[in-house]
CSV table of C-alpha atoms in Angstrom, one decimal:
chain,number,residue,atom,x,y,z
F,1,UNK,CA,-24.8,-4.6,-21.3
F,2,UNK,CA,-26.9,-7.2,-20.0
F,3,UNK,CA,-28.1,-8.5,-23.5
F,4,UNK,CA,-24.4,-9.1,-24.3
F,5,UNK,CA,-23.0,-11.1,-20.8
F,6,UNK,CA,-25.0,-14.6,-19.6
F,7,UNK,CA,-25.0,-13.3,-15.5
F,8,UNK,CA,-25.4,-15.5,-13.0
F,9,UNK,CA,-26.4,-14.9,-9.4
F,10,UNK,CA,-23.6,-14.4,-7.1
F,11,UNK,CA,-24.4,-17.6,-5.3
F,12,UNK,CA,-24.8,-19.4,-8.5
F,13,UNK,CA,-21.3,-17.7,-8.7
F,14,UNK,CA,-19.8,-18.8,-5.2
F,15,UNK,CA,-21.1,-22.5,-6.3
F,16,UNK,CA,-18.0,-23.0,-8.1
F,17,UNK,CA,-15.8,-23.0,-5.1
F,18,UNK,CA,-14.5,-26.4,-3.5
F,19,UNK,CA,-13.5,-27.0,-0.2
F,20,UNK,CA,-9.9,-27.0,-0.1
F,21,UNK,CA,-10.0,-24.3,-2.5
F,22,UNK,CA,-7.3,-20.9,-2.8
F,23,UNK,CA,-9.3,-17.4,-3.9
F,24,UNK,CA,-8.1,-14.4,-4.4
F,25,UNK,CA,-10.0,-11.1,-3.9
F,26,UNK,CA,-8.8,-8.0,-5.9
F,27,UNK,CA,-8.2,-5.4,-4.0
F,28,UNK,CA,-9.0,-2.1,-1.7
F,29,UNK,CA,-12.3,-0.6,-3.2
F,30,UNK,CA,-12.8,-3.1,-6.0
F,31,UNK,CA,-13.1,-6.1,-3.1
F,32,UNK,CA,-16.2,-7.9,-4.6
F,33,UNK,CA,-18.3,-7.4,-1.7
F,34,UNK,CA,-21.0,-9.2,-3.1
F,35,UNK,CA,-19.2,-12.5,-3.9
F,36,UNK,CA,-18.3,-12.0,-0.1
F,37,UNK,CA,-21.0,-12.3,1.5
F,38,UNK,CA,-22.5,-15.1,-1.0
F,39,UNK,CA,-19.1,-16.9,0.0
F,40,UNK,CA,-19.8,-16.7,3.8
F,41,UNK,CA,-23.4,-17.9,3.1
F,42,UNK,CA,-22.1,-20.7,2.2
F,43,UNK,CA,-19.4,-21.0,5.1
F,44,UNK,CA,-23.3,-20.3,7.4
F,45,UNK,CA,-24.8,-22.8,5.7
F,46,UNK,CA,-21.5,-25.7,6.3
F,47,UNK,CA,-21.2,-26.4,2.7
F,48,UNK,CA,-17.4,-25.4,2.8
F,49,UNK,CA,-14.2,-25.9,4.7
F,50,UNK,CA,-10.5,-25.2,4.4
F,51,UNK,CA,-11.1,-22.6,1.9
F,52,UNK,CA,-7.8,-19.9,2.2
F,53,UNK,CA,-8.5,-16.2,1.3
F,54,UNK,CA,-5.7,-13.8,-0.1
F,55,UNK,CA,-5.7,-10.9,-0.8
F,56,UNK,CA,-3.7,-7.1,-0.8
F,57,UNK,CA,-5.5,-4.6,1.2
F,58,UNK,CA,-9.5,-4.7,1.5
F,59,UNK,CA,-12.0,-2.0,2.1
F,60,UNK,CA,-15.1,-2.7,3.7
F,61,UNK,CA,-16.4,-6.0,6.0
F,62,UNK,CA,-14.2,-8.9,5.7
F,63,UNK,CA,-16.8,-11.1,7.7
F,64,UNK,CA,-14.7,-14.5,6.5
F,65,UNK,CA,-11.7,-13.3,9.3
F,66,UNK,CA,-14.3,-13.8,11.8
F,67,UNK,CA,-14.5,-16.7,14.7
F,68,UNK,CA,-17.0,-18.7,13.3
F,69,UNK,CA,-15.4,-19.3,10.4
F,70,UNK,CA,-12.7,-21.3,12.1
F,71,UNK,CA,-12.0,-24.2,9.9
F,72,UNK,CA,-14.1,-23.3,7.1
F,73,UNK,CA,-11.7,-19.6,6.0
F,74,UNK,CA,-8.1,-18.9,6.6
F,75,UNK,CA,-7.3,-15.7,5.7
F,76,UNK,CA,-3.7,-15.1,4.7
F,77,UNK,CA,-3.6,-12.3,3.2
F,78,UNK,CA,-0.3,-10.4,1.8
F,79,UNK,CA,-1.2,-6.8,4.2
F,80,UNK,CA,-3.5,-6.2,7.6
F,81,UNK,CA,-5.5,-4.0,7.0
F,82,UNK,CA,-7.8,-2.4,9.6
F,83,UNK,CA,-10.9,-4.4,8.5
F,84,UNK,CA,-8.2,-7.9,9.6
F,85,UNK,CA,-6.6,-6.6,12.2
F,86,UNK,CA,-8.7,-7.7,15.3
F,87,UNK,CA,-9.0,-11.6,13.3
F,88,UNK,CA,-5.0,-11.7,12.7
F,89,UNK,CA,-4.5,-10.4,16.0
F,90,UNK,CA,-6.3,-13.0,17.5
F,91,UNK,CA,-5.0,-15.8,15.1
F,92,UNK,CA,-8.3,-16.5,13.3
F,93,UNK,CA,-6.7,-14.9,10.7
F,94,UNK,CA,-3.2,-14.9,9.7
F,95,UNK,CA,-0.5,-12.4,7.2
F,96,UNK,CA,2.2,-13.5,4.9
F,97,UNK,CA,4.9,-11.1,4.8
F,98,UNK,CA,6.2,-10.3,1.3
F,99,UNK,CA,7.2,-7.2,-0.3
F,100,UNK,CA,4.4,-6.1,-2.4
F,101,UNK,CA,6.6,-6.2,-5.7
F,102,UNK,CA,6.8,-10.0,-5.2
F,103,UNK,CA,2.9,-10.4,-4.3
F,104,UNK,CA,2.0,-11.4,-8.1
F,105,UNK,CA,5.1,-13.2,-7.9
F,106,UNK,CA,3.2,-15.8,-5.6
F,107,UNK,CA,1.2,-16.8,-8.3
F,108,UNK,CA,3.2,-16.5,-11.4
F,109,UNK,CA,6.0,-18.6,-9.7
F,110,UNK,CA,3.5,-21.1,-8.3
F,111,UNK,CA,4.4,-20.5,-4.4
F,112,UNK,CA,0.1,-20.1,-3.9
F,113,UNK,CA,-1.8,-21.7,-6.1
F,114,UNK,CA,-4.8,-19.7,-7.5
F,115,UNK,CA,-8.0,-22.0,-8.1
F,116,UNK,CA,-10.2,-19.0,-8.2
F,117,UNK,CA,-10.1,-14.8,-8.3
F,118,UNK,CA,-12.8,-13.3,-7.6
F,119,UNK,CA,-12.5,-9.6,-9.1
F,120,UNK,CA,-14.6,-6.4,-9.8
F,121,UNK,CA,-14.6,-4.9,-13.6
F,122,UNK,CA,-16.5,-1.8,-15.3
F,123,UNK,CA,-19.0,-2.8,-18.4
F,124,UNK,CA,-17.4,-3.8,-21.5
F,125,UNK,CA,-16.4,-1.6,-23.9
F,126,UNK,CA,-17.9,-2.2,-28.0
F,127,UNK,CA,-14.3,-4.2,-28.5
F,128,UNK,CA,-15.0,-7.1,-25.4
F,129,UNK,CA,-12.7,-5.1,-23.2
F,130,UNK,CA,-13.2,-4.8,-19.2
F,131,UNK,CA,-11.2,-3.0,-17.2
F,132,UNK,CA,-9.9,-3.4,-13.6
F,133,UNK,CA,-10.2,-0.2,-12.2
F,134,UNK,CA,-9.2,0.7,-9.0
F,135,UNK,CA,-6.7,-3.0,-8.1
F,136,UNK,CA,-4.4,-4.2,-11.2
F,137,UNK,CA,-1.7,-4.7,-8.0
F,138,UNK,CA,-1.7,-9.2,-7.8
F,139,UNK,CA,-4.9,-9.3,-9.1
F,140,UNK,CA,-3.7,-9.4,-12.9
F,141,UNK,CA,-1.4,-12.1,-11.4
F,142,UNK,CA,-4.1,-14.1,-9.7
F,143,UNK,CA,-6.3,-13.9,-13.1
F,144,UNK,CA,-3.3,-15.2,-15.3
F,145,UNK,CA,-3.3,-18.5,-12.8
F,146,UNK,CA,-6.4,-19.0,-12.1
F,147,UNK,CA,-8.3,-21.9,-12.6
F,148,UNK,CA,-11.6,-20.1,-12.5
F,149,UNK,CA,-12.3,-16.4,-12.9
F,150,UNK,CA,-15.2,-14.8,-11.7
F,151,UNK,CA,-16.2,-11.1,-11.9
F,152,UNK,CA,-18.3,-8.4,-11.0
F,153,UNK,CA,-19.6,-6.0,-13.7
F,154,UNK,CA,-20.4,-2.8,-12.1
F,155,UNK,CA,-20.9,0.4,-13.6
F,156,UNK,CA,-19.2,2.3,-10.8
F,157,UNK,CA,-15.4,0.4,-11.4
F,158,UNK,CA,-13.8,3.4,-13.6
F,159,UNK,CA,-12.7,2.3,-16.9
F,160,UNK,CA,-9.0,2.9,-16.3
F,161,UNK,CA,-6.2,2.3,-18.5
F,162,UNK,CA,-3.0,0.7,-18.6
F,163,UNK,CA,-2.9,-3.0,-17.9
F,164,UNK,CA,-5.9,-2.6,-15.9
F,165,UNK,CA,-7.8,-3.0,-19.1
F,166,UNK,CA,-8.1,-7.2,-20.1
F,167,UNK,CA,-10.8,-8.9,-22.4
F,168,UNK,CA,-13.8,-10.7,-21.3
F,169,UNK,CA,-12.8,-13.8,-22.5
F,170,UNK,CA,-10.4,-14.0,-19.6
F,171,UNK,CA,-13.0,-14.1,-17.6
F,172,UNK,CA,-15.6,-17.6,-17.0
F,173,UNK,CA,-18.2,-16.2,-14.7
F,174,UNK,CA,-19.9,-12.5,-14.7
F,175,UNK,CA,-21.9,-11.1,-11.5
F,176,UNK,CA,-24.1,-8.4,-12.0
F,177,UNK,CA,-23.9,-5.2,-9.0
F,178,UNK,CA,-23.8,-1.9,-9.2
F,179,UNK,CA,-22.9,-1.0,-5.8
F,180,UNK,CA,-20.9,1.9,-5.7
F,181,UNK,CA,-17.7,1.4,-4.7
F,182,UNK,CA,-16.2,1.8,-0.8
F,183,UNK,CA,-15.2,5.1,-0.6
F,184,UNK,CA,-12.0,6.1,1.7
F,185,UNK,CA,-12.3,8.9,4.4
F,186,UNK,CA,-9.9,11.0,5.4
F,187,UNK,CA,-9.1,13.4,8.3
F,188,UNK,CA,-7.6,17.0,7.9
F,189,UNK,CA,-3.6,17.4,8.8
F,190,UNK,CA,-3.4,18.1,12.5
F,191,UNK,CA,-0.4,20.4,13.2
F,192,UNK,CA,2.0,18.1,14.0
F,193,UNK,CA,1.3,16.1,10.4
F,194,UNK,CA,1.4,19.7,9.2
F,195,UNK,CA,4.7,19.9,10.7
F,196,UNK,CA,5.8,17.1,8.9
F,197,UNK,CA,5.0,17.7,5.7
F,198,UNK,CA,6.5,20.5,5.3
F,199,UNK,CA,10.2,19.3,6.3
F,200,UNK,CA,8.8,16.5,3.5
F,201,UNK,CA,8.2,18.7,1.3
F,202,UNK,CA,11.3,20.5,1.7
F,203,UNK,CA,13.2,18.1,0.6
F,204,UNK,CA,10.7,17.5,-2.8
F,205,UNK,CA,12.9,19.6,-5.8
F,206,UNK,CA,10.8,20.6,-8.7
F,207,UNK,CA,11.0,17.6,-11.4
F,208,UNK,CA,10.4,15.0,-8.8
F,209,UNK,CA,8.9,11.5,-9.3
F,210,UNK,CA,6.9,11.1,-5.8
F,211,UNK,CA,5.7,8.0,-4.5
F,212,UNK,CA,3.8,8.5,-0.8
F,213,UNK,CA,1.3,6.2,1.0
F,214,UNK,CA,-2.0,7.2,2.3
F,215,UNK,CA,-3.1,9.1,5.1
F,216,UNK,CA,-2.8,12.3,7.3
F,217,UNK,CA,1.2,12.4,6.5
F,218,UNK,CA,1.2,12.2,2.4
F,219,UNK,CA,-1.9,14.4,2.4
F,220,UNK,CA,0.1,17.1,4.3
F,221,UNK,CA,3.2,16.9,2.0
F,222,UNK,CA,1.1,17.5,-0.9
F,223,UNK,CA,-1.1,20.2,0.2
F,224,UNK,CA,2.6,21.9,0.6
F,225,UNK,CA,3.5,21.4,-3.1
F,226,UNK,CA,1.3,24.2,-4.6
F,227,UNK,CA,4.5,26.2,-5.7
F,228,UNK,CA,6.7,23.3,-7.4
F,229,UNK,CA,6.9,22.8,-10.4
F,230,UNK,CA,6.8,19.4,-13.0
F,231,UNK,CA,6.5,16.9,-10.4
F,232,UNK,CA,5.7,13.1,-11.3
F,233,UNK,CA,4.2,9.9,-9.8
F,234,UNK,CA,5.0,6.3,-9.9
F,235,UNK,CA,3.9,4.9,-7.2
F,236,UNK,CA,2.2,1.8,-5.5
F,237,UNK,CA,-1.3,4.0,-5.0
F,238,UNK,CA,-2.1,7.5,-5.0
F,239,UNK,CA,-5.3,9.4,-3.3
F,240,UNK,CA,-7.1,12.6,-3.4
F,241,UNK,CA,-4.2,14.5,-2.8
F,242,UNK,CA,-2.6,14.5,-5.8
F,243,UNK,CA,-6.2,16.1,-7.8
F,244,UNK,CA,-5.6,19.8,-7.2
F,245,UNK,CA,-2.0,19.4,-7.8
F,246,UNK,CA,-2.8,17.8,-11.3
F,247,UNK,CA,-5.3,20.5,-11.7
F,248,UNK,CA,-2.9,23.2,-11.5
F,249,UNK,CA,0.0,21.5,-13.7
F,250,UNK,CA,2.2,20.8,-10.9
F,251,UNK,CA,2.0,17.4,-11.3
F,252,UNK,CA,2.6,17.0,-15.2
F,253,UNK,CA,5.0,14.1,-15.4
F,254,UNK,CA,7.3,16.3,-17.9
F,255,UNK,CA,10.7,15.2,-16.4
F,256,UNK,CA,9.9,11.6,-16.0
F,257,UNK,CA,12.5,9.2,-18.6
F,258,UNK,CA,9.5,6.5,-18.0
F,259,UNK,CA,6.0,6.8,-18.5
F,260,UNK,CA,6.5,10.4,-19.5
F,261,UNK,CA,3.4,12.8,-18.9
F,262,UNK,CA,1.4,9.4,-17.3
F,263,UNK,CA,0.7,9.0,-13.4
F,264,UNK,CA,1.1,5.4,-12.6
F,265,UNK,CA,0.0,3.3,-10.2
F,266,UNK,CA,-1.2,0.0,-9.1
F,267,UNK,CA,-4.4,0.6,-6.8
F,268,UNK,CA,-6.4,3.0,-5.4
F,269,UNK,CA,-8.0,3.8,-2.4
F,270,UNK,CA,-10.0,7.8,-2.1
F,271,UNK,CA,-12.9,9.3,-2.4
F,272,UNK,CA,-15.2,9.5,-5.9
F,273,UNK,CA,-13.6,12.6,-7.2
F,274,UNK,CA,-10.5,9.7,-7.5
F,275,UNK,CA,-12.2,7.1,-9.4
F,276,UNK,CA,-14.0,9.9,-11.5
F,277,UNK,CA,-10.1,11.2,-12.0
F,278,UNK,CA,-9.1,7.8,-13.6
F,279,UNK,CA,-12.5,6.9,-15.9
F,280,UNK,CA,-11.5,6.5,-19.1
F,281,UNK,CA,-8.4,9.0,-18.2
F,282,UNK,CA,-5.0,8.4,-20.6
F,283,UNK,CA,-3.0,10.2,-18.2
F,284,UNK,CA,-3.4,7.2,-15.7
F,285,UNK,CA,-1.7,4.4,-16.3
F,286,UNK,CA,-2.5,1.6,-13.6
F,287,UNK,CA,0.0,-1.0,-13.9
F,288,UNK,CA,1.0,-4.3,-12.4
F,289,UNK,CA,2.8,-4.4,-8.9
F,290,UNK,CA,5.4,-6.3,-10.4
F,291,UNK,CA,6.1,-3.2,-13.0
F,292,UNK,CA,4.9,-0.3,-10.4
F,293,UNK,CA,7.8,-1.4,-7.3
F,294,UNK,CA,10.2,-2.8,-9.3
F,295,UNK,CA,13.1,-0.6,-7.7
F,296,UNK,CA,14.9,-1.3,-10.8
F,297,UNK,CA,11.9,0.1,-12.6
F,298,UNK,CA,11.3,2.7,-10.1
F,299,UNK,CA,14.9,4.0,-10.3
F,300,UNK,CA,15.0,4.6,-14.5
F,301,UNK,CA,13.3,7.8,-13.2
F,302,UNK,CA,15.2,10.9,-11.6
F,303,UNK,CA,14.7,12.6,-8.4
F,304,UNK,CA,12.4,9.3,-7.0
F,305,UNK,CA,11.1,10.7,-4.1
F,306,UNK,CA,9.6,8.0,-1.9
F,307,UNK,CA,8.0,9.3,1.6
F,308,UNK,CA,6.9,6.1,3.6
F,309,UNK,CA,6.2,6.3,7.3
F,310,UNK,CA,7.1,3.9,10.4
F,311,UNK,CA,5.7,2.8,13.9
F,312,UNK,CA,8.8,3.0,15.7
F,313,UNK,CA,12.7,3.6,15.2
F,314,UNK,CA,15.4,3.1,16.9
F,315,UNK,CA,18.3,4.8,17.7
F,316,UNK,CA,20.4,2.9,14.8
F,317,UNK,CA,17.6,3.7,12.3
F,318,UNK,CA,16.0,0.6,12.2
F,319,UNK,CA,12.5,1.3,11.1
F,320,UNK,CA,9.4,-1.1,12.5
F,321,UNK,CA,6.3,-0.5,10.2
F,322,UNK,CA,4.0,-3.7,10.4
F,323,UNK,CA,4.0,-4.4,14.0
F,324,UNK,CA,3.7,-3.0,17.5
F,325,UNK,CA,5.7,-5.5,19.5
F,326,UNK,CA,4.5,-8.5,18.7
F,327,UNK,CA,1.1,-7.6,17.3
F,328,UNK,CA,0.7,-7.4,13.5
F,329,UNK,CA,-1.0,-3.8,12.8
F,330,UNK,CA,-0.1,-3.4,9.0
F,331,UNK,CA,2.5,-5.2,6.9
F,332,UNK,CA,5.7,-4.6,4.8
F,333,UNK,CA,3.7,-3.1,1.4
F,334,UNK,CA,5.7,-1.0,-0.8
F,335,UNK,CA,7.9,0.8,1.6
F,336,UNK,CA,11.3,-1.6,0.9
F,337,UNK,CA,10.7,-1.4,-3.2
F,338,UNK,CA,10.3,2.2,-2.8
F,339,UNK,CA,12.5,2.9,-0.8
F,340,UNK,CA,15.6,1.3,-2.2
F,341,UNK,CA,14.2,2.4,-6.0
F,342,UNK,CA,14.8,5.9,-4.7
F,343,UNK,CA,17.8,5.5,-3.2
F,344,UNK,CA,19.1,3.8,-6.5
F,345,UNK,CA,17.2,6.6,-8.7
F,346,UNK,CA,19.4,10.0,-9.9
F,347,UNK,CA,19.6,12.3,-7.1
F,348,UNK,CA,16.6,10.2,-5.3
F,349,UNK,CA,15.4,10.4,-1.9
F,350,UNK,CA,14.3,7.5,0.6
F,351,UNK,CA,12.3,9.3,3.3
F,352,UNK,CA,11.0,8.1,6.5
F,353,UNK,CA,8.3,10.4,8.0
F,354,UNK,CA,6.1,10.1,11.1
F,355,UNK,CA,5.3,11.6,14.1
F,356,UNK,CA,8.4,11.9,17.5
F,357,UNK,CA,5.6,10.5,19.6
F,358,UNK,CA,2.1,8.5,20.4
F,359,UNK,CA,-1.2,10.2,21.3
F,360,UNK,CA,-0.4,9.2,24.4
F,361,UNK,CA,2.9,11.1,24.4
F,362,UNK,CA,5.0,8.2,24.0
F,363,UNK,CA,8.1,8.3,22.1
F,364,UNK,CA,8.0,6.7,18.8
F,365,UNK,CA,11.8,6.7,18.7
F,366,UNK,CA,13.1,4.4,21.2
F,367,UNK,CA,16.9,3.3,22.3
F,368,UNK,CA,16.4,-0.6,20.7
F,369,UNK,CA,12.5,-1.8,19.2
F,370,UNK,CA,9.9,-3.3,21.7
F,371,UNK,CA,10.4,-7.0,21.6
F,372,UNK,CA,8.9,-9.2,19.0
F,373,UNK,CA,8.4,-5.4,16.5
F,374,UNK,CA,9.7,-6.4,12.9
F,375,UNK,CA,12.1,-4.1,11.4
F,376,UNK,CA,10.6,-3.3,7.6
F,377,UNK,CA,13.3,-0.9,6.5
F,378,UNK,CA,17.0,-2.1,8.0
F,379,UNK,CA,19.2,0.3,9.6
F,380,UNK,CA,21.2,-0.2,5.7
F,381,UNK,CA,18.4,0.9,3.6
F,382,UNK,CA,17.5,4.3,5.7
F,383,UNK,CA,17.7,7.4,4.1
F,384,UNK,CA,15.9,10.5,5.4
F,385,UNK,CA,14.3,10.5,8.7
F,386,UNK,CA,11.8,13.4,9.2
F,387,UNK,CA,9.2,14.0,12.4
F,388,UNK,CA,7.7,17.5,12.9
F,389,UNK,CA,10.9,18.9,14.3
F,390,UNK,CA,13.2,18.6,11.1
F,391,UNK,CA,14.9,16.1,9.0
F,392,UNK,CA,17.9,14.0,9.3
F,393,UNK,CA,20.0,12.3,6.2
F,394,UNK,CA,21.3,9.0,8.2
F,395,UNK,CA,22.7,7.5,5.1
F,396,UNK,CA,26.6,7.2,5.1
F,397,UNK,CA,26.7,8.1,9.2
F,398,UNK,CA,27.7,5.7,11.9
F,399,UNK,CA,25.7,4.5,14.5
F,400,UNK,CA,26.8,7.0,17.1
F,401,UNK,CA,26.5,9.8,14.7
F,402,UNK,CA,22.9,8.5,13.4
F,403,UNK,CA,21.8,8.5,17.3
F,404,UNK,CA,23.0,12.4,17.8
F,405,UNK,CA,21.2,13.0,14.5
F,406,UNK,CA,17.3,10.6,15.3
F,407,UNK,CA,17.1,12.1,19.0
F,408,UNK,CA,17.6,15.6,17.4
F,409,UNK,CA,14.4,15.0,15.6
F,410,UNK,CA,12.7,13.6,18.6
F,411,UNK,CA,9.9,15.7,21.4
F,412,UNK,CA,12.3,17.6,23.5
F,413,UNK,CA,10.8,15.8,26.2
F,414,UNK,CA,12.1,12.4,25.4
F,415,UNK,CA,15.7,13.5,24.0
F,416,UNK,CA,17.8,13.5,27.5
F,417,UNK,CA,16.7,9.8,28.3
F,418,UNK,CA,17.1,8.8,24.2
F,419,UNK,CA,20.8,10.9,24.9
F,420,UNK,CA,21.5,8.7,28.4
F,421,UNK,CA,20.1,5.2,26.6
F,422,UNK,CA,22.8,6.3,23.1
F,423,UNK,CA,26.1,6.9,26.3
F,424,UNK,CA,24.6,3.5,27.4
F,425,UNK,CA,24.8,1.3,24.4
F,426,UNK,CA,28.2,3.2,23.0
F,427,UNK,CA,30.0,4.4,25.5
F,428,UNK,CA,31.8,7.7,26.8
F,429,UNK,CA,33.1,8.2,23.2
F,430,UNK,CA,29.4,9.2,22.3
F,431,UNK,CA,29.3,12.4,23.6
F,432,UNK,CA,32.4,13.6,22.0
F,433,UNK,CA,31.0,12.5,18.8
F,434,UNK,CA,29.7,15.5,16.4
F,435,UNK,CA,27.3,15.9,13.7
């Protein structure tokens, strides 16, 4: 490999940047971590300033949101992840909202300019031919438009397929590292995300295309799929959970009209056994956000079932998932393309999953959202609305009837104040309304 790429330090790499400059980072585990920290050596050393940083989700240190880079990074990135949070938060970093299907549309249409991406990439294979791995999402975007392309080789990135895989000649600057890629953790289903999942997975029939998240929430819906049959994926990213439901043919993508037999995605974010899954694997196809949550792309397939969760809701099922109060915590992501691509697919299903209340034992569902909390999914685009004690189809119901039917999923111990906050807002016709 080396004989056949000219590499160049990563700070020769960094060089290349101006002040002034845009870069984008590809994404979750194939952040070039590398390239970061030669980037923020050169922010240490003064040599740079005005420099904006964008990006999808990150894993691992994103040092450039901190303090001392005031003046020298701006992050705006398109999500907040955990890694940004505290920087947004405290305005040393910032978030632009924008559904992820539009995120390559940034670049394509010119609305950020793209002077450099700095991306991660297996070894070539004997035609010239890299491959993006674990982030296609903007990234394939940011390439197209940028003025200067610089990349990682590493031997960890799997060789995946789909449009992931581009040639080297799209590419001016190579990095050698061979750090192995961040790994994601996650925690076992606690009984109430147990709960969950199974009124989730309820409503999953066999022959399903499923798109879910990450987490405690879409790992409990699939550990409850063991007994379907001919389920499919299109979705925005996919995690260990899926593995031993591919492994025992449950997940086949027979009864997909799109992509037939392939599991498609855009990114990735688990443990190895994932990015082993995808190497060199024809079953994955990892795709560009624009294709992946395309709702009208997303709907050519039946049964869509997309399974987002939320923050808060209120009692007319307006769903807040990128912000408590007036505190960015996430961001808008896929949940609107998937969530209207379901409800536009064949016999599809929008669902909106989390738990009735905080660790603290606060209610999740409130009569109206705390002040300043964004509403992702309208009150107009809600579907299914599921919490560990059942499921609720709001779509087609009026307001009164949609509050009867949210505080019926709620903890019993919040439903007589949600019940005297609904006679509030509507009136002594509310209680003579029925579901």
């Amino acid at each position: 490999m080396t004989s056949k790429i000219n590499f160049i330090s990563a700070d020769e790499a960094v060089a290349k940047v101006k002040s002034g400059d845009h870069i984008h980072f590809s994404s979750v585990a194939s952040a070039p971590q590398v390239l970061i920290q030669a980037l923020c050596r050169r922010g240490d050393a003064g040599e740079l300033k005005d420099v904006k940083i964008h990006h999808l989700h990150t894993e691992g240190p994103a040092p450039y949101t901190e303090a001392k880079y005031e003046g020298i990074f701006f992050h705006q990135a398109f999500f907040v992840g955990a890694n940004v949070r505290k920087g947004v938060q405290a305005g040393y970093a910032d978030y632009i909202p924008i559904f992820l299907s539009e995120t390559q549309k940034l670049y394509r249409a010119g609305v950020l300019p793209c002077d450099v991406a700095m991306i991660q990439v297996c070894p070539p294979d004997k035609h010239g031919y890299v491959s993006l791995g674990t982030s296609v999402d903007a990234t394939l975007a940011a390439i197209e438009c940028a003025k200067t392309v610089i990349a990682v080789v590493n031997k960890h990135v799997p060789r995946s397929w789909g449009e992931a895989i581009i040639p080297m000649s799209e590419i001016d600057y190579f990095v050698e590292d061979n750090t192995p890629l961040e790994p994601a953790h996650f925690s076992d289903p606690n009984p109430i995300e147990t709960a969950i999942g199974i009124n989730c997975a309820n409503l999953i029939e066999d022959g399903a295309t499923l798109q879910m998240g990450i987490g405690a929430i879409p790992n409990a819906v699939l550990a409850q799929l063991g007994n379907h049959k001919n389920l499919g994926i299109h979705t925005e990213m996919f995690a260990d959970g899926v593995l031993p439901l591919v492994e025992k043919g449950v997940i086949n993508g027979a009864n997909k009209r799109i992509d037939k037999g392939k599991m498609v995605s855009t990114f990735l974010m688990g443990s190895q056994q994932v990015y082993d899954f995808i190497d060199d694997n024809p079953m994955v196809a990892m795709m560009d956000v624009g294709y992946t949550n395309d709702p009208y792309v997303i709907a050519k397939n039946p049964k869509v079932t997309a399974i987002n969760s939320a923050l808060q809701v209120d009692l007319t099922g307006q769903v807040c998932a990128d912000s408590l109060g007036t505190k960015f915590y996430s961001g808008v992501g896929g949940q609107i393309d998937f969530t209207y691509g379901a409800s536009l697919s064949e016999g599809g299903k929008a669902i909106i999953a989390m738990p009735s209340v905080t660790n603290k034992g606060i209610s999740k569902i409130a009569p109206v959202l705390t002040e300043g909390a964004g509403v992702v999914t309208t009150r107009n685009h809600i579907h299914w609305f599921v919490t560990e004690y059942g499921a609720v189809n709001l779509y087609g119901k009026s307001l009164q009837e949609r509050a009867k039917l949210i505080i019926s999923v709620a903890h019993p111990d919040h439903r007589e104040a949600l019940d005297r906050a609904a006679f509030e807002r509507f009136g002594p016709h509310y209680h003579a309304v029925t579901i």
